[in-house]
mmCIF file of C-alpha atoms in Angstrom:
data_model
loop_
_atom_site.group_PDB
_atom_site.id
_atom_site.type_symbol
_atom_site.label_atom_id
_atom_site.label_comp_id
_atom_site.label_asym_id
_atom_site.label_seq_id
_atom_site.Cartn_x
_atom_site.Cartn_y
_atom_site.Cartn_z
ATOM 1 C CA MET N 1 136.786 100.785 95.471
ATOM 2 C CA THR N 2 137.555 97.312 94.127
ATOM 3 C CA ARG N 3 137.967 96.011 97.658
ATOM 4 C CA PHE N 4 134.580 97.488 98.587
ATOM 5 C CA LEU N 5 132.891 95.862 95.575
ATOM 6 C CA LYS N 6 134.461 92.476 96.271
ATOM 7 C CA LYS N 7 133.613 92.599 99.971
ATOM 8 C CA ASN N 8 129.955 93.572 99.438
ATOM 9 C CA ALA N 9 129.196 91.591 96.266
ATOM 10 C CA LYS N 10 126.667 89.270 97.912
ATOM 11 C CA LEU N 11 124.956 92.256 99.525
ATOM 12 C CA PHE N 12 124.455 93.913 96.124
ATOM 13 C CA TYR N 13 122.845 90.778 94.676
ATOM 14 C CA ILE N 14 120.605 90.381 97.725
ATOM 15 C CA LEU N 15 119.536 94.034 97.494
ATOM 16 C CA PHE N 16 118.830 93.575 93.793
ATOM 17 C CA ALA N 17 116.387 90.748 94.540
ATOM 18 C CA VAL N 18 114.832 92.653 97.458
ATOM 19 C CA PHE N 19 114.284 95.716 95.287
ATOM 20 C CA SER N 20 112.608 93.519 92.668
ATOM 21 C CA PHE N 21 110.043 92.249 95.177
ATOM 22 C CA LEU N 22 109.670 95.755 96.602
ATOM 23 C CA PHE N 23 108.726 97.217 93.210
ATOM 24 C CA ILE N 24 105.939 94.673 92.798
ATOM 25 C CA ILE N 25 104.649 95.460 96.290
ATOM 26 C CA LEU N 26 104.908 99.212 95.688
ATOM 27 C CA SER N 27 102.943 98.905 92.461
ATOM 28 C CA CYS N 28 100.066 97.486 94.516
ATOM 29 C CA VAL N 29 100.415 100.251 97.111
ATOM 30 C CA PHE N 30 100.599 102.769 94.270
ATOM 31 C CA MET N 31 97.212 101.645 92.969
ATOM 32 C CA THR N 32 95.728 101.519 96.439
ATOM 33 C CA THR N 33 96.993 104.969 97.415
ATOM 34 C CA TYR N 34 95.316 106.720 94.518
ATOM 35 C CA SER N 35 92.428 104.324 93.927
ATOM 36 C CA ARG N 36 90.040 106.576 95.869
ATOM 37 C CA ILE N 37 90.208 109.186 93.096
ATOM 38 C CA ALA N 38 89.615 106.721 90.259
ATOM 39 C CA VAL N 39 86.831 107.363 87.756
ATOM 40 C CA ASP N 40 85.975 105.791 84.397
ATOM 41 C CA TYR N 41 85.188 108.415 81.794
ATOM 42 C CA THR N 42 84.502 108.615 78.072
ATOM 43 C CA GLU N 43 84.121 111.635 75.821
ATOM 44 C CA ASP N 44 80.350 111.599 76.271
ATOM 45 C CA PHE N 45 79.607 110.704 79.882
ATOM 46 C CA LEU N 46 80.880 109.405 83.192
ATOM 47 C CA ILE N 47 80.614 105.621 83.283
ATOM 48 C CA SER N 48 81.288 104.926 86.949
ATOM 49 C CA GLY N 49 83.033 106.151 90.051
ATOM 50 C CA LYS N 50 82.864 105.860 93.806
ATOM 51 C CA PRO N 51 79.887 107.784 95.264
ATOM 52 C CA THR N 52 82.160 109.844 97.499
ATOM 53 C CA VAL N 53 84.307 110.746 94.493
ATOM 54 C CA LEU N 54 81.290 111.880 92.495
ATOM 55 C CA ILE N 55 79.891 113.929 95.386
ATOM 56 C CA GLY N 56 83.260 115.583 95.941
ATOM 57 C CA LEU N 57 83.631 116.423 92.249
ATOM 58 C CA ASN N 58 80.091 117.773 92.031
ATOM 59 C CA THR N 59 80.778 120.071 94.982
ATOM 60 C CA PHE N 60 84.038 121.143 93.361
ATOM 61 C CA CYS N 61 82.081 122.034 90.219
ATOM 62 C CA ILE N 62 79.650 124.144 92.220
ATOM 63 C CA ASN N 63 82.424 125.971 94.065
ATOM 64 C CA THR N 64 84.649 126.612 91.039
ATOM 65 C CA GLY N 65 82.179 126.949 88.181
ATOM 66 C CA ILE N 66 84.107 124.423 86.061
ATOM 67 C CA SER N 67 81.885 122.153 83.973
ATOM 68 C CA TYR N 68 81.298 118.538 84.985
ATOM 69 C CA ALA N 69 82.590 117.242 81.660
ATOM 70 C CA GLU N 70 85.868 119.149 81.996
ATOM 71 C CA ILE N 71 86.414 117.982 85.573
ATOM 72 C CA TYR N 72 85.615 114.346 84.818
ATOM 73 C CA GLY N 73 87.928 114.506 81.823
ATOM 74 C CA LEU N 74 90.760 115.864 83.966
ATOM 75 C CA MET N 75 90.206 113.144 86.552
ATOM 76 C CA PHE N 76 90.316 110.468 83.881
ATOM 77 C CA ASP N 77 93.512 111.906 82.345
ATOM 78 C CA VAL N 78 95.251 112.026 85.726
ATOM 79 C CA ASN N 79 94.190 108.461 86.462
ATOM 80 C CA ALA N 80 95.552 107.335 83.088
ATOM 81 C CA VAL N 81 98.977 108.892 83.813
ATOM 82 C CA LEU N 82 99.043 107.320 87.289
ATOM 83 C CA GLN N 83 98.096 103.936 85.890
ATOM 84 C CA ASN N 84 100.834 104.067 83.240
ATOM 85 C CA ALA N 85 103.459 104.754 85.894
ATOM 86 C CA ASN N 86 102.002 102.030 88.091
ATOM 87 C CA ASN N 87 102.218 99.529 85.243
ATOM 88 C CA MET N 88 105.842 100.490 84.549
ATOM 89 C CA MET N 89 106.744 99.891 88.186
ATOM 90 C CA LEU N 90 105.079 96.479 88.048
ATOM 91 C CA TYR N 91 106.959 95.617 84.838
ATOM 92 C CA LEU N 92 110.209 96.805 86.429
ATOM 93 C CA GLY N 93 109.692 94.491 89.391
ATOM 94 C CA ALA N 94 108.855 91.498 87.193
ATOM 95 C CA VAL N 95 111.798 92.026 84.822
ATOM 96 C CA SER N 96 114.164 92.595 87.748
ATOM 97 C CA LEU N 97 113.103 89.289 89.275
ATOM 98 C CA VAL N 98 113.855 87.501 85.995
ATOM 99 C CA MET N 99 117.248 89.232 85.703
ATOM 100 C CA SER N 100 118.003 88.317 89.322
ATOM 101 C CA ALA N 101 117.176 84.672 88.600
ATOM 102 C CA ILE N 102 119.492 84.646 85.564
ATOM 103 C CA MET N 103 122.407 86.011 87.609
ATOM 104 C CA PHE N 104 121.633 83.511 90.368
ATOM 105 C CA ILE N 105 121.767 80.640 87.858
ATOM 106 C CA CYS N 106 125.124 81.930 86.615
ATOM 107 C CA THR N 107 126.290 82.088 90.275
ATOM 108 C CA ASN N 108 127.625 85.611 89.752
ATOM 109 C CA ALA N 109 127.588 86.395 93.471
ATOM 110 C CA THR N 110 129.633 83.380 94.605
ATOM 111 C CA ARG N 111 131.772 82.272 91.651
ATOM 112 C CA LYS N 112 135.483 82.708 92.350
ATOM 113 C CA LYS N 113 136.437 82.813 88.671
ATOM 114 C CA TYR N 114 134.422 84.891 86.231
ATOM 115 C CA TYR N 115 133.912 83.654 82.683
ATOM 116 C CA ILE N 116 132.343 85.355 79.681
ATOM 117 C CA SER N 117 128.865 84.137 80.703
ATOM 118 C CA ASN N 118 129.271 85.812 84.084
ATOM 119 C CA LEU N 119 130.441 89.032 82.453
ATOM 120 C CA VAL N 120 127.525 89.107 79.990
ATOM 121 C CA SER N 121 124.866 88.345 82.605
ATOM 122 C CA GLY N 122 126.502 90.653 85.157
ATOM 123 C CA VAL N 123 126.463 93.585 82.730
ATOM 124 C CA VAL N 124 123.374 93.026 80.585
ATOM 125 C CA CYS N 125 120.904 92.138 83.360
ATOM 126 C CA PRO N 126 121.542 95.203 85.540
ATOM 127 C CA SER N 127 121.744 97.411 82.426
ATOM 128 C CA VAL N 128 118.264 96.329 81.331
ATOM 129 C CA CYS N 129 116.967 97.160 84.802
ATOM 130 C CA ILE N 130 118.688 100.558 84.789
ATOM 131 C CA ILE N 131 117.036 101.453 81.477
ATOM 132 C CA MET N 132 113.619 100.378 82.737
ATOM 133 C CA SER N 133 114.213 102.253 85.998
ATOM 134 C CA ILE N 134 114.949 105.492 84.140
ATOM 135 C CA ILE N 135 111.798 105.075 82.048
ATOM 136 C CA THR N 136 109.773 104.410 85.213
ATOM 137 C CA ILE N 137 111.175 107.540 86.870
ATOM 138 C CA VAL N 138 110.158 109.597 83.833
ATOM 139 C CA PHE N 139 106.597 108.241 84.090
ATOM 140 C CA ILE N 140 106.472 108.995 87.811
ATOM 141 C CA ILE N 141 107.785 112.536 87.277
ATOM 142 C CA LEU N 142 104.891 113.061 84.864
ATOM 143 C CA CYS N 143 102.575 111.852 87.636
ATOM 144 C CA VAL N 144 104.069 114.343 90.088
ATOM 145 C CA GLY N 145 103.319 117.138 87.632
ATOM 146 C CA GLU N 146 99.723 115.981 87.154
ATOM 147 C CA VAL N 147 99.078 115.607 90.892
ATOM 148 C CA ASN N 148 100.512 119.039 91.678
ATOM 149 C CA ALA N 149 98.668 120.693 88.789
ATOM 150 C CA ASN N 150 95.333 119.175 89.854
ATOM 151 C CA TYR N 151 95.855 119.229 93.617
ATOM 152 C CA ASP N 152 92.484 120.740 94.565
ATOM 153 C CA LEU N 153 90.558 118.627 92.080
ATOM 154 C CA LEU N 154 92.107 115.335 93.194
ATOM 155 C CA ASN N 155 91.521 116.076 96.854
ATOM 156 C CA TRP N 156 87.898 116.958 96.300
ATOM 157 C CA GLY N 157 87.537 113.642 94.567
ATOM 158 C CA SER N 158 89.007 111.876 97.602
ATOM 159 C CA LEU N 159 86.969 113.547 100.351
ATOM 160 C CA ALA N 160 84.584 111.301 102.247
ATOM 161 C CA ASN N 161 80.869 111.986 102.573
ATOM 162 C CA GLY N 162 79.052 112.744 105.845
ATOM 163 C CA ASP N 163 80.027 115.097 108.631
ATOM 164 C CA TYR N 164 83.697 115.043 107.686
ATOM 165 C CA TYR N 165 82.817 115.953 104.137
ATOM 166 C CA ASN N 166 80.591 118.818 105.233
ATOM 167 C CA ARG N 167 83.383 120.190 107.415
ATOM 168 C CA ALA N 168 85.786 119.889 104.489
ATOM 169 C CA VAL N 169 83.409 121.944 102.349
ATOM 170 C CA GLU N 170 83.299 124.670 104.955
ATOM 171 C CA GLN N 171 87.094 124.563 105.316
ATOM 172 C CA PHE N 172 87.519 124.864 101.552
ATOM 173 C CA LYS N 173 85.204 127.881 101.430
ATOM 174 C CA ALA N 174 87.332 129.446 104.180
ATOM 175 C CA GLY N 175 90.537 128.704 102.252
ATOM 176 C CA ASP N 176 91.621 125.882 104.580
ATOM 177 C CA THR N 177 92.965 122.773 102.786
ATOM 178 C CA SER N 178 94.092 120.839 105.888
ATOM 179 C CA ALA N 179 91.543 118.110 105.117
ATOM 180 C CA PHE N 180 93.271 117.351 101.808
ATOM 181 C CA SER N 181 95.267 114.121 101.777
ATOM 182 C CA VAL N 182 96.168 113.424 98.127
ATOM 183 C CA ASN N 183 99.674 114.677 97.301
ATOM 184 C CA ALA N 184 102.825 113.688 95.435
ATOM 185 C CA THR N 185 104.775 112.469 98.493
ATOM 186 C CA PRO N 186 104.396 108.729 97.691
ATOM 187 C CA LEU N 187 105.612 109.414 94.156
ATOM 188 C CA ILE N 188 108.728 111.211 95.423
ATOM 189 C CA ILE N 189 109.470 108.263 97.723
ATOM 190 C CA PHE N 190 109.148 105.869 94.772
ATOM 191 C CA ILE N 191 111.636 107.954 92.762
ATOM 192 C CA VAL N 192 114.176 107.846 95.610
ATOM 193 C CA ILE N 193 113.823 104.054 95.950
ATOM 194 C CA ILE N 194 114.264 103.514 92.208
ATOM 195 C CA ALA N 195 117.316 105.818 92.237
ATOM 196 C CA LEU N 196 118.889 103.637 94.946
ATOM 197 C CA PHE N 197 118.152 100.591 92.789
ATOM 198 C CA ILE N 198 119.977 102.239 89.884
ATOM 199 C CA VAL N 199 123.009 102.831 92.109
ATOM 200 C CA ALA N 200 122.992 99.184 93.252
ATOM 201 C CA SER N 201 122.676 97.998 89.643
ATOM 202 C CA GLY N 202 125.594 100.194 88.593
ATOM 203 C CA ALA N 203 127.709 98.699 91.388
ATOM 204 C CA MET N 204 126.848 95.203 90.139
ATOM 205 C CA ILE N 205 127.994 96.114 86.626
ATOM 206 C CA ALA N 206 131.261 97.486 87.989
ATOM 207 C CA TYR N 207 131.747 94.345 90.069
ATOM 208 C CA ALA N 208 131.140 92.034 87.093
ATOM 209 C CA VAL N 209 133.668 93.905 84.947
ATOM 210 C CA TYR N 210 136.217 93.976 87.776
ATOM 211 C CA ARG N 211 135.850 90.251 88.557
ATOM 212 C CA TYR N 212 136.144 89.278 84.883
ATOM 213 C CA LEU N 213 139.289 91.382 84.364
ATOM 214 C CA ASP N 214 140.723 90.049 87.620
ATOM 215 C CA THR N 215 140.107 86.469 86.476
ATOM 216 C CA ARG N 216 141.740 87.154 83.121
ATOM 217 C CA LYS N 217 144.741 88.640 84.918
ATOM 218 C CA GLU N 218 145.053 85.573 87.155
ATOM 219 C CA LEU N 219 144.883 83.228 84.161
ATOM 220 C CA SER N 220 147.494 85.293 82.353
ATOM 221 C CA ASN N 221 149.820 85.092 85.360
ATOM 222 C CA VAL N 222 149.360 81.314 85.570
ATOM 223 C CA VAL N 223 150.170 80.875 81.872
ATOM 224 C CA GLU N 224 153.221 83.110 82.200
ATOM 225 C CA GLU N 225 154.483 81.115 85.197
ATOM 226 C CA GLU N 226 154.025 77.836 83.340
ATOM 227 C CA VAL N 227 155.882 79.176 80.309
ATOM 228 C CA ASN N 228 158.742 80.427 82.482
ATOM 229 C CA ALA N 229 158.860 77.058 84.257
ATOM 230 C CA ASP N 230 159.118 75.244 80.920
ATOM 231 C CA ILE N 231 161.922 77.540 79.756
ATOM 232 C CA THR N 232 163.843 77.028 82.979
ATOM 233 C CA GLU N 233 163.500 73.252 82.667
ATOM 234 C CA ASP N 234 164.714 73.307 79.066
ATOM 235 C CA ASP N 235 167.705 75.484 80.017
ATOM 236 C CA THR N 236 168.614 73.044 82.777
ATOM 237 C CA LYS N 237 168.542 70.110 80.336
ATOM 238 C CA VAL N 238 170.721 71.973 77.841
ATOM 239 C CA GLU N 239 173.240 72.933 80.520
ATOM 240 C CA LEU N 240 173.434 69.313 81.781
ATOM 241 C CA SER N 241 174.028 67.983 78.257
ATOM 242 C CA GLU N 242 176.826 70.465 77.702
ATOM 243 C CA ARG N 243 178.485 69.378 80.964
ATOM 244 C CA MET N 244 178.284 65.695 79.930
ATOM 245 C CA VAL N 245 179.881 66.469 76.562
ATOM 246 C CA ASP N 246 182.706 68.313 78.276
ATOM 247 C CA ALA N 247 183.232 65.452 80.687
ATOM 248 C CA ASN N 248 183.584 62.940 77.835
ATOM 249 C CA VAL N 249 186.040 65.157 76.117
#
């Protein structure tokens, strides 16, 4: 295990930086993926929304008998949960970049001897990212629940207008949901990617601890060798003096 960590140390630090950039990119994709179901809603009325979203929701109201206010409220609540998770992923990417820069400045990936500064940065920086990753996963899991619970509603809000929309209406009446495209698959993929980042961060912590202990062991061996060398030299001097005294006698 230690040999594996030492051999792939640079790879872990490179992956850490790559994941940081990836989270920022994914946060943009996250917003884009679900932006077509976005609406702005207050307790009293719908402020704005894409025309296709409004038409889809109105049709959903007609087909289900659920009130407009209730449906718009649900859409707004789902959007709020999605946005919170999206923000957390963006924060995770930004913080990870900062932590990566700190470890780069401390030369954790290339330094042959690890000092206390390397140990602190090598443990604290990945630990902060692990904590934020876990929080982000919790937010995304909440999103998965909301998307699955409001599957029909979200897909009606995403359907386009025109001939395709009319066909989708007929398909829905016939119980066919093949035209639906909004699901939790992107969220599951995000969770898997963040989980891999947690594993990489844990490996970096283990590597930092191992390298620091290894450095301390090397220093201890050097000190012990120097002490033994001094003792041997002193013994040689004492033995020589005794021989000279005997010779004079």
